[in-house]
Structure formats: structure tokens, C-alpha cells
mmCIF file of C-alpha atoms and ligand atoms in Angstrom:
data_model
loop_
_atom_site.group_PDB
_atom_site.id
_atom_site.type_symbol
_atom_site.label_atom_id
_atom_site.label_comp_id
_atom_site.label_asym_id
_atom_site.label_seq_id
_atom_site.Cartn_x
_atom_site.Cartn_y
_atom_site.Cartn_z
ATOM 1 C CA UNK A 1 10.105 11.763 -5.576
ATOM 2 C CA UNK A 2 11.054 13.387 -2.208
ATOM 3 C CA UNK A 3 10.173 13.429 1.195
ATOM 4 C CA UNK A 4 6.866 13.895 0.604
ATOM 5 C CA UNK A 5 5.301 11.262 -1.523
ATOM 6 C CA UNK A 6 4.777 7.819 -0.754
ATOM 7 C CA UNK A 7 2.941 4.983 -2.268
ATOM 8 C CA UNK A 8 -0.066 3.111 -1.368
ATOM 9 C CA UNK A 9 -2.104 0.403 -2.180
ATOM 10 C CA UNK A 10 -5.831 -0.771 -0.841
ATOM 11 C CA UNK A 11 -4.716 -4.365 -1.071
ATOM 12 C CA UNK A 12 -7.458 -7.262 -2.561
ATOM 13 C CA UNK A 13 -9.398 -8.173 0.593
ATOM 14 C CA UNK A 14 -9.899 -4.514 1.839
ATOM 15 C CA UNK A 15 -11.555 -3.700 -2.020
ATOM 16 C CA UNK A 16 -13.411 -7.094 -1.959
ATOM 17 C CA UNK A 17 -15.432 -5.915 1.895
ATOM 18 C CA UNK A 18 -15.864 -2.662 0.362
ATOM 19 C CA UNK A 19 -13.564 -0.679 2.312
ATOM 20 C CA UNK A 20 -12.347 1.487 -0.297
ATOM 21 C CA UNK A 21 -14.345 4.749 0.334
ATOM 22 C CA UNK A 22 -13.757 3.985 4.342
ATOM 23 C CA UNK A 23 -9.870 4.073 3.310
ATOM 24 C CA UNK A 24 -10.414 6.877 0.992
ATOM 25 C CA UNK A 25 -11.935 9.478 4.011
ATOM 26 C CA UNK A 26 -9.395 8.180 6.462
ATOM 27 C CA UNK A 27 -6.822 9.583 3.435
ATOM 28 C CA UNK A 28 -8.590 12.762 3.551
ATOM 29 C CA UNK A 29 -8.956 13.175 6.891
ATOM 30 C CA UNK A 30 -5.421 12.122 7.287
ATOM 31 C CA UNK A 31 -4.295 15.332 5.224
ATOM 32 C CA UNK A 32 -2.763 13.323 2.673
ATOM 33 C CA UNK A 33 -3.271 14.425 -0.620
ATOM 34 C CA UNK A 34 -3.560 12.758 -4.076
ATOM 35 C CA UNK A 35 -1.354 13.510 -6.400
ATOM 36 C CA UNK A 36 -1.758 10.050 -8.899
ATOM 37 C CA UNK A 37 -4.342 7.035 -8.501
ATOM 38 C CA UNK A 38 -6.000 4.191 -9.797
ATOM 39 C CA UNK A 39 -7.730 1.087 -10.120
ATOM 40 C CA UNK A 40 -6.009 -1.831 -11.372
ATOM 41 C CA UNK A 41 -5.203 -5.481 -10.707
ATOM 42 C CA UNK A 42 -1.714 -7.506 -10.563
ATOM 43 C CA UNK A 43 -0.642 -9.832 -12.722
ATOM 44 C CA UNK A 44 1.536 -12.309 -10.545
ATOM 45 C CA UNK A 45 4.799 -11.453 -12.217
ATOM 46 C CA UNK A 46 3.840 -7.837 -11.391
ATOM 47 C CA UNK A 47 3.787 -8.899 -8.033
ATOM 48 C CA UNK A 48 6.674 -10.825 -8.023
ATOM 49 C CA UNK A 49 8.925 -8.065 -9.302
ATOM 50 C CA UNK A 50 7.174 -5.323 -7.085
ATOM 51 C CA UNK A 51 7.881 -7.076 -3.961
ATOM 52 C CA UNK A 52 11.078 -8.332 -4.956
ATOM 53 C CA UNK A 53 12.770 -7.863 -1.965
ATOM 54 C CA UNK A 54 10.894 -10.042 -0.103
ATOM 55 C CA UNK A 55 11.532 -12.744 -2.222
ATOM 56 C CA UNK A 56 13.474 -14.455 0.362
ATOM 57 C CA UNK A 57 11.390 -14.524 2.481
ATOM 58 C CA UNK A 58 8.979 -17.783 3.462
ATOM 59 C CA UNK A 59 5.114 -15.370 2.784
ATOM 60 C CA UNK A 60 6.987 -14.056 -0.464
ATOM 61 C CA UNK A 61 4.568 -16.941 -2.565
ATOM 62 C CA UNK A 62 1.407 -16.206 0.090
ATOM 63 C CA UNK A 63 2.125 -12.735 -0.570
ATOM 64 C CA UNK A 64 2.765 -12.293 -4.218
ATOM 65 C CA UNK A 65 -0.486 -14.645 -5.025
ATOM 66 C CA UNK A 66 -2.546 -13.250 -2.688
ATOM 67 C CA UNK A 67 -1.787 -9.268 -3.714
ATOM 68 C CA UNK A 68 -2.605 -10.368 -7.817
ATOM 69 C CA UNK A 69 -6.100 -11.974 -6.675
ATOM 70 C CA UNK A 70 -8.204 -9.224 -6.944
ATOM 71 C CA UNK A 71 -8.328 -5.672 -8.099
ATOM 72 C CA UNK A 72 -6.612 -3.333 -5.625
ATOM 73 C CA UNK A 73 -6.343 0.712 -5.614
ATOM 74 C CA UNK A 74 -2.458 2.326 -5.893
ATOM 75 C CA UNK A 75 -1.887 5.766 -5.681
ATOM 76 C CA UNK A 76 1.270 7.926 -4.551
ATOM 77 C CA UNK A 77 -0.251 10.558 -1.248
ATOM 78 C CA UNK A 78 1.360 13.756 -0.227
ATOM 79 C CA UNK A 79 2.101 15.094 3.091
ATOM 80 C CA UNK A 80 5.031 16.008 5.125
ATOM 81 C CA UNK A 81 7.107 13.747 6.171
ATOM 82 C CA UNK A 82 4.873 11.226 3.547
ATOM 83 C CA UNK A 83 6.530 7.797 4.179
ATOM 84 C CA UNK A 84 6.742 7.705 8.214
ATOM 85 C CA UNK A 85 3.537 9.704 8.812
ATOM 86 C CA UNK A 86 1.579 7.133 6.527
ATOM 87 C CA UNK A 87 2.963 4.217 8.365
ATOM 88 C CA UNK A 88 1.894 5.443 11.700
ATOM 89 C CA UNK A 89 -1.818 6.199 10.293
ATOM 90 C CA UNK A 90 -2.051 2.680 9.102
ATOM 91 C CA UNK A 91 -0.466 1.124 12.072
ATOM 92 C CA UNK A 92 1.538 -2.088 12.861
ATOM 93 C CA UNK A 93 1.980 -5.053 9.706
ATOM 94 C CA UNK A 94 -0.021 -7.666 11.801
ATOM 95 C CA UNK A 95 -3.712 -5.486 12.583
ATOM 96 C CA UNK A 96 -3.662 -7.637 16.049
ATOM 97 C CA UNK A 97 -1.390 -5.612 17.248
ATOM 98 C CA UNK A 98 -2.100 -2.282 15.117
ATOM 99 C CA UNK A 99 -2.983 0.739 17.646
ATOM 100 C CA UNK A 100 -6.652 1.379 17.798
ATOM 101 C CA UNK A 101 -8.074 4.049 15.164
ATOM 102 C CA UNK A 102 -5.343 2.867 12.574
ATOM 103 C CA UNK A 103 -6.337 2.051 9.236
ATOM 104 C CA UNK A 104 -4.957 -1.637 9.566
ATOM 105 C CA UNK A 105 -6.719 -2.158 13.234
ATOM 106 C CA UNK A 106 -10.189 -0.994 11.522
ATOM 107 C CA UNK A 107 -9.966 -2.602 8.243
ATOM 108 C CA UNK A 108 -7.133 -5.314 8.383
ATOM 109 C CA UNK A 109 -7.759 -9.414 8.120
ATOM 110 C CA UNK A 110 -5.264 -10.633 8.707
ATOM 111 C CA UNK A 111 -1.198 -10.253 9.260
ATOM 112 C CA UNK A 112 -1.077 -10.985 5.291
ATOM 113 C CA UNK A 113 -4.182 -9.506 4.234
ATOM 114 C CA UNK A 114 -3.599 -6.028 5.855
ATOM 115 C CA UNK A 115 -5.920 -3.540 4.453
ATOM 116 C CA UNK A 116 -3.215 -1.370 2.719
ATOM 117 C CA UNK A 117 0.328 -0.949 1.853
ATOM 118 C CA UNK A 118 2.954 2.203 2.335
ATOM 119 C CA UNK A 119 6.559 2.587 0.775
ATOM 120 C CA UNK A 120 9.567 1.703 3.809
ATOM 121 C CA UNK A 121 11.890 4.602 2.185
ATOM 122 C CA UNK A 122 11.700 7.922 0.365
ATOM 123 C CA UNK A 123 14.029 6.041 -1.969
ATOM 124 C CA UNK A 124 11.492 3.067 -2.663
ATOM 125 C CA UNK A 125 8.417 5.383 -2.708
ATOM 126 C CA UNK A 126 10.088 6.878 -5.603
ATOM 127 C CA UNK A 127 10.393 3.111 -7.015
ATOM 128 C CA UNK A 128 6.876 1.992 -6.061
ATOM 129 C CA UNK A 129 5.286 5.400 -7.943
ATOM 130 C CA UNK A 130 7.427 4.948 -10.718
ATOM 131 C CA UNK A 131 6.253 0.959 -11.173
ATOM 132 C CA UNK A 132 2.328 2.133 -10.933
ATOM 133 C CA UNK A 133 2.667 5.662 -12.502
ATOM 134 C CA UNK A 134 3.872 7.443 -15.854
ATOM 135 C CA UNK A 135 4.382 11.493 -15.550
ATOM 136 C CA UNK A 136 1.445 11.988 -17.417
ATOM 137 C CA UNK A 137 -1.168 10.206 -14.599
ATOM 138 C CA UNK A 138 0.562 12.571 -11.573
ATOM 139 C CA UNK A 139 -1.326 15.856 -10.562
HETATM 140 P P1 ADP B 1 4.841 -3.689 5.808
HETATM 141 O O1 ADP B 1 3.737 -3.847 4.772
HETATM 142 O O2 ADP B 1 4.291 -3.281 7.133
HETATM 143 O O3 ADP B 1 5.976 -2.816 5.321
HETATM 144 P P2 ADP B 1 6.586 -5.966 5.283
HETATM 145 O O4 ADP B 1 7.260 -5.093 4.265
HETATM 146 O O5 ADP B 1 7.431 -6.633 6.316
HETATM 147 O O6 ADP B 1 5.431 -5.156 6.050
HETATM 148 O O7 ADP B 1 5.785 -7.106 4.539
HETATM 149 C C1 ADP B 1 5.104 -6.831 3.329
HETATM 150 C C2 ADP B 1 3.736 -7.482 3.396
HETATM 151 O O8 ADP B 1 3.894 -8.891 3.429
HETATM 152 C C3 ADP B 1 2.919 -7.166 4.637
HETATM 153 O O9 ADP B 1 2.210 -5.936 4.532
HETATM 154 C C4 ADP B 1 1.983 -8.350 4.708
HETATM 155 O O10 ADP B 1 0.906 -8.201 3.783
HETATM 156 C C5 ADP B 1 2.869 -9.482 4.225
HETATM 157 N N1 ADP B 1 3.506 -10.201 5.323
HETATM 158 C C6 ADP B 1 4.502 -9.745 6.121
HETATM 159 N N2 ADP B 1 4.883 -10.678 7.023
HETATM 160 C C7 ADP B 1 4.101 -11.768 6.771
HETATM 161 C C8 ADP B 1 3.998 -13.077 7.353
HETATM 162 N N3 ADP B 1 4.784 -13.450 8.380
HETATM 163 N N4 ADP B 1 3.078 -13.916 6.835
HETATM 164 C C9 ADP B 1 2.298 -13.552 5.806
HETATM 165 N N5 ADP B 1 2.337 -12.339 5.208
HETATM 166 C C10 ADP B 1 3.217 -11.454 5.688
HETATM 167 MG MG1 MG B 2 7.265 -3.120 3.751
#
């Protein structure tokens, strides 16, 4: 994957108040493009091994529990500059202190239960698509 993919998830909470089509035009107006998505729901161990790095971290249990509770959406976006331009749309981790109009400040919880997730690297993008997505599901 290069600098133009990145992955995303519409994490349980967001799907559970019915924000998915919300998300779904803010992707579109965005300009991001799909190239693979889906439906789907973590076990725990999937969680556990897709946010492995954290798993130092004190919210790595909170986390990992909370992100296998309900069905969520995944898909890998398109755009220029994928990874960074996606993580300004969606705005700060905690939505308290997300900038207004971001996808976190309008459809975040909570500092755990954030609305949505986006790959930190071009390198872990390409890790993140590659745990949700085979070649044949990309378009
Ligand atoms: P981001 O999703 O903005 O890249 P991180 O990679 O630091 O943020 O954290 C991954 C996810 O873990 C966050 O999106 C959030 O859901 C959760 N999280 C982060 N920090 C905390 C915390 N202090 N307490 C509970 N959950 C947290
Ligand atoms: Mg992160």
C-alpha cells in the first residue's frame, strides 16, 4: 500500500447510534474513495493482535474488549496524502477536544469510544488493510 491508502474502522458505538451512513457521506464528501469494505465484528483475539502495539498500555484491555463488542465497518479509503489527511478529517483521539466539524467531534462518545479509527503510518495502513482485506475484496 502507498501513500495513498489508509485504513478505517466505524468502531462499535458509532454503528450501534446509527452513525454509519452519517460517517459514510462525511467519506464522500471528504473525497476519499473506497477501494475495499465491509461489515464484520472482532473476535477479542482479533483485537488483541490488531492493536498489538498498544498492548502496553493501561486502555489496551478497555480497548481491545470494547472494539470486539459489536459489529463495526473496516475499509481501506483513498486520497492523497491518505493517512494524515484522514486524521485531520476525524480530528483529535479524545472528541472533547476534536475541532468542530470533525468526524470524532460530531459522532464521538467518548475518548475510548471515538467514532472511528485511521492507520498512524503508510507502513501500518499497509498492515491494517492487509489484516481486514485479501486482494480479491480491493477495487
Ligand atoms: P488514535 O486512534 O487517535 O490513533 P491511539 O492510537 O493513541 O489513538 O489509541 C488507539 C485507541 O485507543 C483510541 O482511538 C481510543 O479508542 C483508545 N484510547 C486511547 N487512549 C485512551 C485512554 N487514555 N483511555 C481509553 N481509551 C483510549
Ligand atoms: Mg493510533
Amino acid at each position: 500500500m502507498s501513500r495513498n491508502k489508509t485504513l478505517i474502522m466505524i468502531k462499535p458505538t458509532a454503528v450501534r447510534k446509527g452513525f454509519i451512513g452519517p460517517i459514510m457521506a462525511k467519506i464522500n464528501e471528504g473525497g476519499f474513495k473506497i477501494h475495499a469494505m465491509k461489515y464484520t465484528q472482532l473476535t477479542l483475539e482479533q483485537a488483541r493482535a490488531f492493536y498489538a502495539v498498544h498492548k502496553d498500555r493501561p486502555f489496551y484491555g478497555e480497548l481491545t474488549e470494547f472494539m470486539s463488542s459489536g459489529p463495526i465497518v473496516a475499509a481501506i479509503l483513498v486520497k492523497d496524502n491518505a493517512v494524515e489527511s484522514w486524521r485531520n478529517y476525524i480530528g483529535a483521539t479524545n472528541p472533547a477536544e476534536a475541532a468542530e466539524g470533525t468526524i470524532r467531534k460530531l459522532y464521538g462518545t467518548s475518548l475510548g469510544e471515538n467514532a472511528v479509527h485511521g492507520s498512524d503510518s503508510d507502513d501500518n495502513a499497509e498492515i491494517e488493510g492487509s489484516f481486514f482485506f485479501s486482494a480479491t475484496e480491493r477495487f
